[in-house]
PDB file of C-alpha atoms in Angstrom:
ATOM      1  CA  UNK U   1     169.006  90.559 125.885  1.00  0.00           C
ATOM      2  CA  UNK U   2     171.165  93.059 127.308  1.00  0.00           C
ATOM      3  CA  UNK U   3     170.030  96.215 129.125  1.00  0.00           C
ATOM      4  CA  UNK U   4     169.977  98.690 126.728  1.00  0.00           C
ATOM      5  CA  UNK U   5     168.413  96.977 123.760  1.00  0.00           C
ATOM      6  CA  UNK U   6     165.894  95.635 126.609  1.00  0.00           C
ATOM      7  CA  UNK U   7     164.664  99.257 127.584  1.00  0.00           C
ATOM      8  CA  UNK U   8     164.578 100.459 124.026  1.00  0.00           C
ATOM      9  CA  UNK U   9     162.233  97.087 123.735  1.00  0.00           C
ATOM     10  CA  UNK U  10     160.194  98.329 126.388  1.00  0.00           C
ATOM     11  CA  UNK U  11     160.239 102.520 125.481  1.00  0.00           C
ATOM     12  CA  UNK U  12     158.830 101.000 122.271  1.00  0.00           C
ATOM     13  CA  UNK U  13     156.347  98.421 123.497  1.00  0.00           C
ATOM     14  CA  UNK U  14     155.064 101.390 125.887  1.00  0.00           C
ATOM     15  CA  UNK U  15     154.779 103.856 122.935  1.00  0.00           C
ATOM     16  CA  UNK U  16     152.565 101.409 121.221  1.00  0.00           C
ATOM     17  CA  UNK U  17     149.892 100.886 124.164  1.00  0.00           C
ATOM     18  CA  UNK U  18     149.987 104.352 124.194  1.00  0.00           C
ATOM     19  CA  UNK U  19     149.114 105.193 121.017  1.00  0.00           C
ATOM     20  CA  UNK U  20     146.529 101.857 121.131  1.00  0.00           C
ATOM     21  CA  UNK U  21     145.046 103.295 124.277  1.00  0.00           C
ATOM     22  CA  UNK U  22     145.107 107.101 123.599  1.00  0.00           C
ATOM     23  CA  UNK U  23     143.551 106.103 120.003  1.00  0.00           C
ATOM     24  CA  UNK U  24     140.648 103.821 121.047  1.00  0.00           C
ATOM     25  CA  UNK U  25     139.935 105.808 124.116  1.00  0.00           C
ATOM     26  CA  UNK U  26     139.385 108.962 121.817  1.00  0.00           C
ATOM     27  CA  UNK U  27     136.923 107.419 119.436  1.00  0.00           C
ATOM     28  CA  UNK U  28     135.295 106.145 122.065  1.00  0.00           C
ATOM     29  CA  UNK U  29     134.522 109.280 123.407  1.00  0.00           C
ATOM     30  CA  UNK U  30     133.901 110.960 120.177  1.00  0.00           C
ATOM     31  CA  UNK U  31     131.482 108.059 119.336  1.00  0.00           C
ATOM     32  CA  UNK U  32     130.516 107.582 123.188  1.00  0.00           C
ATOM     33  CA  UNK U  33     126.788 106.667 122.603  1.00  0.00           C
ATOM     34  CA  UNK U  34     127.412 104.191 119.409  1.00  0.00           C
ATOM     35  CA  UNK U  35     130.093 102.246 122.233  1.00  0.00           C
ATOM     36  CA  UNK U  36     127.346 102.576 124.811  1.00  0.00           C
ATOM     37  CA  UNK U  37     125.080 100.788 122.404  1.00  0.00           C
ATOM     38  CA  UNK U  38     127.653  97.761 121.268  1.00  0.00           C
ATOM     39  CA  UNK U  39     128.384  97.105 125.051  1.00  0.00           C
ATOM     40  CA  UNK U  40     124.405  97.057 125.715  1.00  0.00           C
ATOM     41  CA  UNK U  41     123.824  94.937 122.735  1.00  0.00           C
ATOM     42  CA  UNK U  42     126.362  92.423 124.104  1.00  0.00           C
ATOM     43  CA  UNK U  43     124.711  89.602 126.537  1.00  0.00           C
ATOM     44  CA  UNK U  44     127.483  89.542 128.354  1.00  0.00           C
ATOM     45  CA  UNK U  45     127.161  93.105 129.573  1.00  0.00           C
ATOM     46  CA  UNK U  46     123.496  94.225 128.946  1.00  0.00           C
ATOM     47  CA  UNK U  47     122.398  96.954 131.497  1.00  0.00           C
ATOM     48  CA  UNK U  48     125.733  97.591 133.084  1.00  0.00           C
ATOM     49  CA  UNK U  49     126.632  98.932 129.747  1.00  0.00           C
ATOM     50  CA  UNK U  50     127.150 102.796 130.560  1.00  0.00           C
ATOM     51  CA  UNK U  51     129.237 102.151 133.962  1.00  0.00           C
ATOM     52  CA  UNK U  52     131.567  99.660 132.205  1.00  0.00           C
ATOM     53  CA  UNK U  53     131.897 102.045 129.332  1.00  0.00           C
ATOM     54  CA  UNK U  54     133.575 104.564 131.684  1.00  0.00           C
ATOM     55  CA  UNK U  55     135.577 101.858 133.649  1.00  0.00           C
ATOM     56  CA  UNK U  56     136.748 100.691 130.584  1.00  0.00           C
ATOM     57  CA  UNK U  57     137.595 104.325 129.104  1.00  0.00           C
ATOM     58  CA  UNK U  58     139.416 105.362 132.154  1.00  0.00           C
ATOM     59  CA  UNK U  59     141.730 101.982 132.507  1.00  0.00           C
ATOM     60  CA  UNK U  60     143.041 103.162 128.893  1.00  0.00           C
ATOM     61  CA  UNK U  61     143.412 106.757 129.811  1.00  0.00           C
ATOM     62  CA  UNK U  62     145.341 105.610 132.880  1.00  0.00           C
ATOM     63  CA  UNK U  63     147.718 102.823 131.736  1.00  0.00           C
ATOM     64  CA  UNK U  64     148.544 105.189 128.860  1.00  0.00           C
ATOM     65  CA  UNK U  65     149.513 108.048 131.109  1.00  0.00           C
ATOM     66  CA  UNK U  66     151.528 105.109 133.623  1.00  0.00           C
ATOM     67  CA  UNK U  67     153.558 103.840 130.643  1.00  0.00           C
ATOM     68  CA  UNK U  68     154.403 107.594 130.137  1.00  0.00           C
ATOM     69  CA  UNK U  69     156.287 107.711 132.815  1.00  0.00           C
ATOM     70  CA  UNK U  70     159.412 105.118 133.355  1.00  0.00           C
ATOM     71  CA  UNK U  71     159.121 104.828 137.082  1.00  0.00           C
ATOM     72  CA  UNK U  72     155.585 104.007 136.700  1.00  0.00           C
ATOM     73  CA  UNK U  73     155.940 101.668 133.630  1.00  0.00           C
ATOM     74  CA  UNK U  74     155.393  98.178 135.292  1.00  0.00           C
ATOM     75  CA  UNK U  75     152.315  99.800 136.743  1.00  0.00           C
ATOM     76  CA  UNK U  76     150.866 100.647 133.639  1.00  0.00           C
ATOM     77  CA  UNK U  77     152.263  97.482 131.738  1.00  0.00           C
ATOM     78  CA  UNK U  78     150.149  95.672 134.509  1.00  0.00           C
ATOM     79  CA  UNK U  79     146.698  97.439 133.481  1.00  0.00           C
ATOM     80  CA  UNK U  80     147.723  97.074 130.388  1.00  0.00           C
ATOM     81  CA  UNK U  81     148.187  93.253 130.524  1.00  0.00           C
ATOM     82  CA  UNK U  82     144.829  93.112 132.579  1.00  0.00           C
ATOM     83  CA  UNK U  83     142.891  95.350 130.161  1.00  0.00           C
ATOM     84  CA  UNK U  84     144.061  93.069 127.271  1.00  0.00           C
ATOM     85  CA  UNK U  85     143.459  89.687 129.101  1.00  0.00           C
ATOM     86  CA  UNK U  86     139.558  91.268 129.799  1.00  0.00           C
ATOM     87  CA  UNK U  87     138.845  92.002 126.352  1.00  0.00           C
ATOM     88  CA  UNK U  88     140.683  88.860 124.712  1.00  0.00           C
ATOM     89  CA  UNK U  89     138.320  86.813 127.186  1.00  0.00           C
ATOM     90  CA  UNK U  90     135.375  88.902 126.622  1.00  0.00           C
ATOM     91  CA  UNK U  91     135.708  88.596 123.002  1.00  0.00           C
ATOM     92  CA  UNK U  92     136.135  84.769 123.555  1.00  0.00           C
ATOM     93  CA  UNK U  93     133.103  84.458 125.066  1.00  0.00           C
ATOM     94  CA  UNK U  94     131.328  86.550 122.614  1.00  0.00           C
ATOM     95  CA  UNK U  95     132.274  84.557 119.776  1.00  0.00           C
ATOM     96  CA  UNK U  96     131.603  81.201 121.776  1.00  0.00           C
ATOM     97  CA  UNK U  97     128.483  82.319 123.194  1.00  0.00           C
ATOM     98  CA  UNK U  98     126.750  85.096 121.758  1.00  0.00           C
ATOM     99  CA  UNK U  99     124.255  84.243 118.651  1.00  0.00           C
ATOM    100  CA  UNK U 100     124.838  87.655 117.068  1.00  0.00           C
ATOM    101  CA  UNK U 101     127.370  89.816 117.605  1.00  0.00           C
ATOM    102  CA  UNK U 102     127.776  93.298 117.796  1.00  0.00           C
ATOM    103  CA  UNK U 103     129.591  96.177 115.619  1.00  0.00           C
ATOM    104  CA  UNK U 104     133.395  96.258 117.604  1.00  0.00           C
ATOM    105  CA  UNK U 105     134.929  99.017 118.731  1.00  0.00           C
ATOM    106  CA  UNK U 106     135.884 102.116 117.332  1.00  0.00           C
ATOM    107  CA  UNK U 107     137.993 104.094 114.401  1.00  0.00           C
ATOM    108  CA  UNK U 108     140.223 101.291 112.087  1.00  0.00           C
ATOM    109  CA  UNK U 109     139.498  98.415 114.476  1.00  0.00           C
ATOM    110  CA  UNK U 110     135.682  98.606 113.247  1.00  0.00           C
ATOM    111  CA  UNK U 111     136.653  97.552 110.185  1.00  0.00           C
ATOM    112  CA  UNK U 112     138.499  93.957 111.773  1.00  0.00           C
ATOM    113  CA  UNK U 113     135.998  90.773 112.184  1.00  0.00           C
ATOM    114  CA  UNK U 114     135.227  89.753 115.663  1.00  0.00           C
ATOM    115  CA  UNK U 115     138.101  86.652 114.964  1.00  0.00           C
ATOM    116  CA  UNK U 116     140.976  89.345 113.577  1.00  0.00           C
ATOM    117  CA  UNK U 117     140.354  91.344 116.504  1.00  0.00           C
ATOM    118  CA  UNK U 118     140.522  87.867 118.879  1.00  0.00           C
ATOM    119  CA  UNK U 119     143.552  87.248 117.032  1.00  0.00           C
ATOM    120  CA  UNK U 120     144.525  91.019 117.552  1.00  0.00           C
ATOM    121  CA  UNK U 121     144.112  91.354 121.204  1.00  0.00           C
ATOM    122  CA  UNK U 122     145.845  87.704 121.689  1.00  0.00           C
ATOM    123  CA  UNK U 123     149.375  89.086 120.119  1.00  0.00           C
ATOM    124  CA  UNK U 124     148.646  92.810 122.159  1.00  0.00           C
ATOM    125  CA  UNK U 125     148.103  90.841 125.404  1.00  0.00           C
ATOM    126  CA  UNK U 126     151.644  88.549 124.645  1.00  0.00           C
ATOM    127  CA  UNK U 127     153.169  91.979 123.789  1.00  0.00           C
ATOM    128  CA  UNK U 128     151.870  93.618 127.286  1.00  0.00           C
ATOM    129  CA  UNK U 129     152.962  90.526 129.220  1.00  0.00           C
ATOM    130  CA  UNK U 130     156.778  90.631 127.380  1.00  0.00           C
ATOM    131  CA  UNK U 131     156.336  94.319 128.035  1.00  0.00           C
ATOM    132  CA  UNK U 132     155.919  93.977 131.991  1.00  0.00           C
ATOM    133  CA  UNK U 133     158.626  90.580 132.461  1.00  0.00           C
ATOM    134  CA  UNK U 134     161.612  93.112 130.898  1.00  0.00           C
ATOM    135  CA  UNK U 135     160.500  95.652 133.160  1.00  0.00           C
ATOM    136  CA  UNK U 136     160.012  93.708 136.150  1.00  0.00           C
ATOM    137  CA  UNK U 137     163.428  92.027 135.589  1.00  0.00           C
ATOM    138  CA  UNK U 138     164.856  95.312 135.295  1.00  0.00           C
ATOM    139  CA  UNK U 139     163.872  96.675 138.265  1.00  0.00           C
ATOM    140  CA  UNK U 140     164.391  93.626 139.996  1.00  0.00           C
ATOM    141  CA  UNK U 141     168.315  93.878 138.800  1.00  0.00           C
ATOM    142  CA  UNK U 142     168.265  97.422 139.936  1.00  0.00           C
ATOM    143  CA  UNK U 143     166.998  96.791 143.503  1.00  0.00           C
ATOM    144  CA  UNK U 144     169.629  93.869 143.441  1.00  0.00           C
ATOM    145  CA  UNK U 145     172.500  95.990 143.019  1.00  0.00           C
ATOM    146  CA  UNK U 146     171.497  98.935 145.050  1.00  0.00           C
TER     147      UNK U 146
ATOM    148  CA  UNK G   1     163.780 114.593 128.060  1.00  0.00           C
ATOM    149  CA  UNK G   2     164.696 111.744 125.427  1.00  0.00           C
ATOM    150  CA  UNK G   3     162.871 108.544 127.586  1.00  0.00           C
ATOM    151  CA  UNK G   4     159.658 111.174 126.908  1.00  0.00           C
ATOM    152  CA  UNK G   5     159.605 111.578 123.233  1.00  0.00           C
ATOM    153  CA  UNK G   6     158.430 108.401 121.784  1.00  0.00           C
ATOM    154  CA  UNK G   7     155.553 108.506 124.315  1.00  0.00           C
ATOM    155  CA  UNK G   8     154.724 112.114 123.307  1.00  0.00           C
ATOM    156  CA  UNK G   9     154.770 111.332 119.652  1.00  0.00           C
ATOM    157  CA  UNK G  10     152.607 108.290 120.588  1.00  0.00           C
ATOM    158  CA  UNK G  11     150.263 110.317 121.897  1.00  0.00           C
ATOM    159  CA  UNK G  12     150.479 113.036 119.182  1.00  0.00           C
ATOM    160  CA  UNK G  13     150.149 110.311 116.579  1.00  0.00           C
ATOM    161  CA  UNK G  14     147.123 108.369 118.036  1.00  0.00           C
ATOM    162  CA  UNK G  15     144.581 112.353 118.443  1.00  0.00           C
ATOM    163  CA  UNK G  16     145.574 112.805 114.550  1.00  0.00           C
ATOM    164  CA  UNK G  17     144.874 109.382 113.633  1.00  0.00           C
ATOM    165  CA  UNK G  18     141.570 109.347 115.217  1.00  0.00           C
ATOM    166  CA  UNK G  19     140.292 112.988 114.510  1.00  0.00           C
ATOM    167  CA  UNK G  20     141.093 111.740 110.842  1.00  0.00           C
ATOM    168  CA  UNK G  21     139.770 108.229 110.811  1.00  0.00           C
ATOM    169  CA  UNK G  22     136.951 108.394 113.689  1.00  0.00           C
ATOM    170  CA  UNK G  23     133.797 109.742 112.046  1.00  0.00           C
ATOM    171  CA  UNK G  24     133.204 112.879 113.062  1.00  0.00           C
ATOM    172  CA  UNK G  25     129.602 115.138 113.067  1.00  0.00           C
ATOM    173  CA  UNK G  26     127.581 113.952 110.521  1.00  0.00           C
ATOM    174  CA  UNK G  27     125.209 116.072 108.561  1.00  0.00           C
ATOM    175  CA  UNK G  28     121.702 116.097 108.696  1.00  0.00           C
ATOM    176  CA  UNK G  29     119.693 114.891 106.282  1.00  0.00           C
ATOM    177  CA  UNK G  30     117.618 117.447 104.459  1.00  0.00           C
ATOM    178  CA  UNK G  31     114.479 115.503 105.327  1.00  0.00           C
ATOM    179  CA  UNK G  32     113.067 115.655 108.524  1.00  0.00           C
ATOM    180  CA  UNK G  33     113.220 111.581 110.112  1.00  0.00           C
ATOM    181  CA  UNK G  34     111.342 110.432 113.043  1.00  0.00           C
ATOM    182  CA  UNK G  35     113.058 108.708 115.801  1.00  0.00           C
ATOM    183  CA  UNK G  36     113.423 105.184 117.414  1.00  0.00           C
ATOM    184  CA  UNK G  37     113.760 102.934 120.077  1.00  0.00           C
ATOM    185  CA  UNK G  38     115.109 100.080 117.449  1.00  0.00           C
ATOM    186  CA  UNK G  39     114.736  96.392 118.386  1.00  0.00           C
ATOM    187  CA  UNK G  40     115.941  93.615 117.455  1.00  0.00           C
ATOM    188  CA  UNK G  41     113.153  90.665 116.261  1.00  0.00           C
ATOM    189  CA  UNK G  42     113.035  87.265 117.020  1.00  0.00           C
ATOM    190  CA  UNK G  43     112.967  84.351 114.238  1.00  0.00           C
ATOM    191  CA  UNK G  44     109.278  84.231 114.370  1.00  0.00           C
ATOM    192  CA  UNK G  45     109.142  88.057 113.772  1.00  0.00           C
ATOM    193  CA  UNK G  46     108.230  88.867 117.222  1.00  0.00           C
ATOM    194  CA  UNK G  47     109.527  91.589 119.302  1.00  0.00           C
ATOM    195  CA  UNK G  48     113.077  90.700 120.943  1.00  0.00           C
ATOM    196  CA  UNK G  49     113.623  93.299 123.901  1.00  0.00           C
ATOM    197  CA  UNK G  50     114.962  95.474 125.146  1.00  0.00           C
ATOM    198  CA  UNK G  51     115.664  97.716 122.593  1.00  0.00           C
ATOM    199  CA  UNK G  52     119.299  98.123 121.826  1.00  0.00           C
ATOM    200  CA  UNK G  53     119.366 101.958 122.825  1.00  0.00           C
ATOM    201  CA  UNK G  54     116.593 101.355 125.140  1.00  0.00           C
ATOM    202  CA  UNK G  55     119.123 102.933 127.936  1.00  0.00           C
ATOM    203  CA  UNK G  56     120.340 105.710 125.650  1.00  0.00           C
ATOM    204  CA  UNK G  57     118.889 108.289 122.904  1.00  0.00           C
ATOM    205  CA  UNK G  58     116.764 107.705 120.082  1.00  0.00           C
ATOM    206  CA  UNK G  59     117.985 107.807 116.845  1.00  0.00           C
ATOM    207  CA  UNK G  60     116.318 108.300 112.855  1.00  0.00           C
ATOM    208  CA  UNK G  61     117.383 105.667 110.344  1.00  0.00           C
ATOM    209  CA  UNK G  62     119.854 107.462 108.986  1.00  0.00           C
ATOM    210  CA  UNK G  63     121.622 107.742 112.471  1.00  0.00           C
ATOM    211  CA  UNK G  64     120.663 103.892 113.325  1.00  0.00           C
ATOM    212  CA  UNK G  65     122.488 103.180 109.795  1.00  0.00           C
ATOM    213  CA  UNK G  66     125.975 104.880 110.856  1.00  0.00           C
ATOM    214  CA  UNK G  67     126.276 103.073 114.286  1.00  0.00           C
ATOM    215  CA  UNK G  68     124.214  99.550 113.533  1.00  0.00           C
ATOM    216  CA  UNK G  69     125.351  96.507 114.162  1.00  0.00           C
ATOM    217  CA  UNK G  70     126.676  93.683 111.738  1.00  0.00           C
ATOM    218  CA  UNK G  71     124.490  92.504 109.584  1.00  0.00           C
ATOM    219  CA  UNK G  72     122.252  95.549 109.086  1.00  0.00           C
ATOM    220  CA  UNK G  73     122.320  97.313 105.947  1.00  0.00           C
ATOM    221  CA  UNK G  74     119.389  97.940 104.473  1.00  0.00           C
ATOM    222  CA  UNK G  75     119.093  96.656 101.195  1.00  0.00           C
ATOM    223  CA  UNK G  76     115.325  96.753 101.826  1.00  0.00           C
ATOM    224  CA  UNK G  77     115.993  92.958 101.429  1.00  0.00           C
ATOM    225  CA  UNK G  78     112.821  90.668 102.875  1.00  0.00           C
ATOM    226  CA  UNK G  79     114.365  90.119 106.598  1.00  0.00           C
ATOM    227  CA  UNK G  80     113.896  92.355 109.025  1.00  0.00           C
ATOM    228  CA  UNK G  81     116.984  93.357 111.160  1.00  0.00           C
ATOM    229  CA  UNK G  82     115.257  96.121 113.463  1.00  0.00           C
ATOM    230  CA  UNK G  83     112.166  97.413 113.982  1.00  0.00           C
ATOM    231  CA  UNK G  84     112.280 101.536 115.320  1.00  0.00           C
ATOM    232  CA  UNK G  85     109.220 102.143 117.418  1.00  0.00           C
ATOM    233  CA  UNK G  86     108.985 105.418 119.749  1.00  0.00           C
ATOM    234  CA  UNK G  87     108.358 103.271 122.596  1.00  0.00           C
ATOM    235  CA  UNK G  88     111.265 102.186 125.063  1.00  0.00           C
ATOM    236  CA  UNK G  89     109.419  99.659 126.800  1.00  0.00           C
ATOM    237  CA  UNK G  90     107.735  96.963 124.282  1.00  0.00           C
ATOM    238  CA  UNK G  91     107.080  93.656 125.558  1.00  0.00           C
ATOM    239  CA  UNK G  92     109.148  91.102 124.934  1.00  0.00           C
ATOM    240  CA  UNK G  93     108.077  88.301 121.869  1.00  0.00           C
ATOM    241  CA  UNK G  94     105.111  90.927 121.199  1.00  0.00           C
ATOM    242  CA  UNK G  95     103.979  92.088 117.412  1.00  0.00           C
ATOM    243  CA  UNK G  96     106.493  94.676 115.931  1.00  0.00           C
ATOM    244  CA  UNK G  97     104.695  98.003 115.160  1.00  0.00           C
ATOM    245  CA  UNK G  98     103.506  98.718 111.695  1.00  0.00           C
ATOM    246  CA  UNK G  99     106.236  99.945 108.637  1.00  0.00           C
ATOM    247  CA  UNK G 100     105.505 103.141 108.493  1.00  0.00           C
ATOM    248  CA  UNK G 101     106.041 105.754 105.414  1.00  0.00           C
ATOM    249  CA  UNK G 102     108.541 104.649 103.250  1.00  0.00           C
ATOM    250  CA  UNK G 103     109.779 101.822 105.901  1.00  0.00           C
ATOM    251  CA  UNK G 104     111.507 105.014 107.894  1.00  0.00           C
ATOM    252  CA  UNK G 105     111.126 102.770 111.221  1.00  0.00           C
ATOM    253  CA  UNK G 106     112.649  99.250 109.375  1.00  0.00           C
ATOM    254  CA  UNK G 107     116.115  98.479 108.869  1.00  0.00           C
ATOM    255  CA  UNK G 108     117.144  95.372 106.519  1.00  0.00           C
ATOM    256  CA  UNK G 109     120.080  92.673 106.832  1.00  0.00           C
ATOM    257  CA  UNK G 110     122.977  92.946 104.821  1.00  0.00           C
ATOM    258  CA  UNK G 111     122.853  90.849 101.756  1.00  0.00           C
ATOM    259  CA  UNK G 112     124.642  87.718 102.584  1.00  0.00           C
TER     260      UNK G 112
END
């Protein structure tokens, strides 16, 4: 893939974390007690619900601002790689472990099964990790010529 | 100026989308609801806690209906899916309090 059609892959890729991030972060925060309640009904989470509710809504705010900016892209494609990889495993254990499961998060996504949104997350976390190799090749190729 | 605009429109795009598709303020119901601590129960019927906004505010029926869980619907079917009580702090595997007027403090499963 040459250069150019290898940052407009990335520009891309980065708009659509954005817009993921930016998206789910806001109905979280307009819904912030119902999200409160879904992390507390997990059993994987239980009573650390309301601090990992605010971890997890100011990773999204953060990568999204990162992969704003192209010199801090591969920063923000990594937190966007490890935010994805938390929740695909997270909802991998739910659906191996937990006996019921809870609603799932908010706006359009509430509307996907627990295995869509497995299946979901899986093709957003190869998407992130594509994201961060072009990048990190790229800036690899840069520091190579310089 | 250009490397900027897709991200901008991203954003842009994604505080539309979820002003329009994330429920906003609901309205009150006209009658006047009581409010829970709502638990889950256990298979015998028994009390499972803590109550899943035992950490957080209570909330009517109505409100308990618009941010349940799966599975709760309330067809006022024969199981139980939670049990409101005003207390935050009912022992685990005890009795479930009473129904009260017009079930206001029992929510039902979805029809399966």
């Amino acid at each position: 893939m040459n250069s150019s059609r290898s940052s407009a892959v990335v520009s891309i890729i980065a708009a659509i974390f954005i817009f993921l991030f930016v998206y789910t972060a806001v109905s979280k925060l307009m819904n912030m007690p119902s999200f409160k309640n879904t992390l507390h009904a997990s059993s994987l989470i239980g009573s650390r619900a309301g601090m990992m509710a605010w971890v997890v809504l100011a990773a999204e705010w953060v990568s999204a601002l990162l992969l704003i900016y192209p010199h801090f892209r591969i920063a923000g494609f990594s937190l966007a790689l490890l935010l994805m990889l938390s929740f695909t495993v997270y909802i991998a254990a739910m659906l191996l472990t937990a006996s019921r499961l809870p609603c799932s998060c908010g706006g359009i996504l509430k509307s996907l099964s627990w295995k869509q949104h497995f299946f979901l997350n899986i093709f957003l976390t190869a998407l992130a990790y594509w994201a961060f190799t072009l990048e990190f090749r790229k800036i690899r190729s840069n520091a190579m010529i310089k | 100026m250009k490397q900027y605009v897709l991200s901008i429109l991203a954003i842009i795009l994604a505080v539309s989308f979820s002003a329009f598709v994330t429920p906003g303020n609901k309205q009150k119901p006209l009658t006047v609801e009581n409010e829970y601590y709502w638990y889950r129960l256990h298979t015998n019927g028994t009390i499972d806690a803590p109550a899943v906004n035992a950490s957080g505010p209570t909330y009517t029926k109505t409100e308990a209906l618009n941010i349940t869980l799966d599975g709760c619907d309330d067809p006022q079917d024969d199981d139980i899916c939670l049990v409101g009580s005003e207390s935050s702090s009912l022992a685990e595997n005890s009795t479930p309090p009473g129904p009260t007027m017009d079930n206001e403090n029992r929510l039902y499963k979805i029809d399966q």
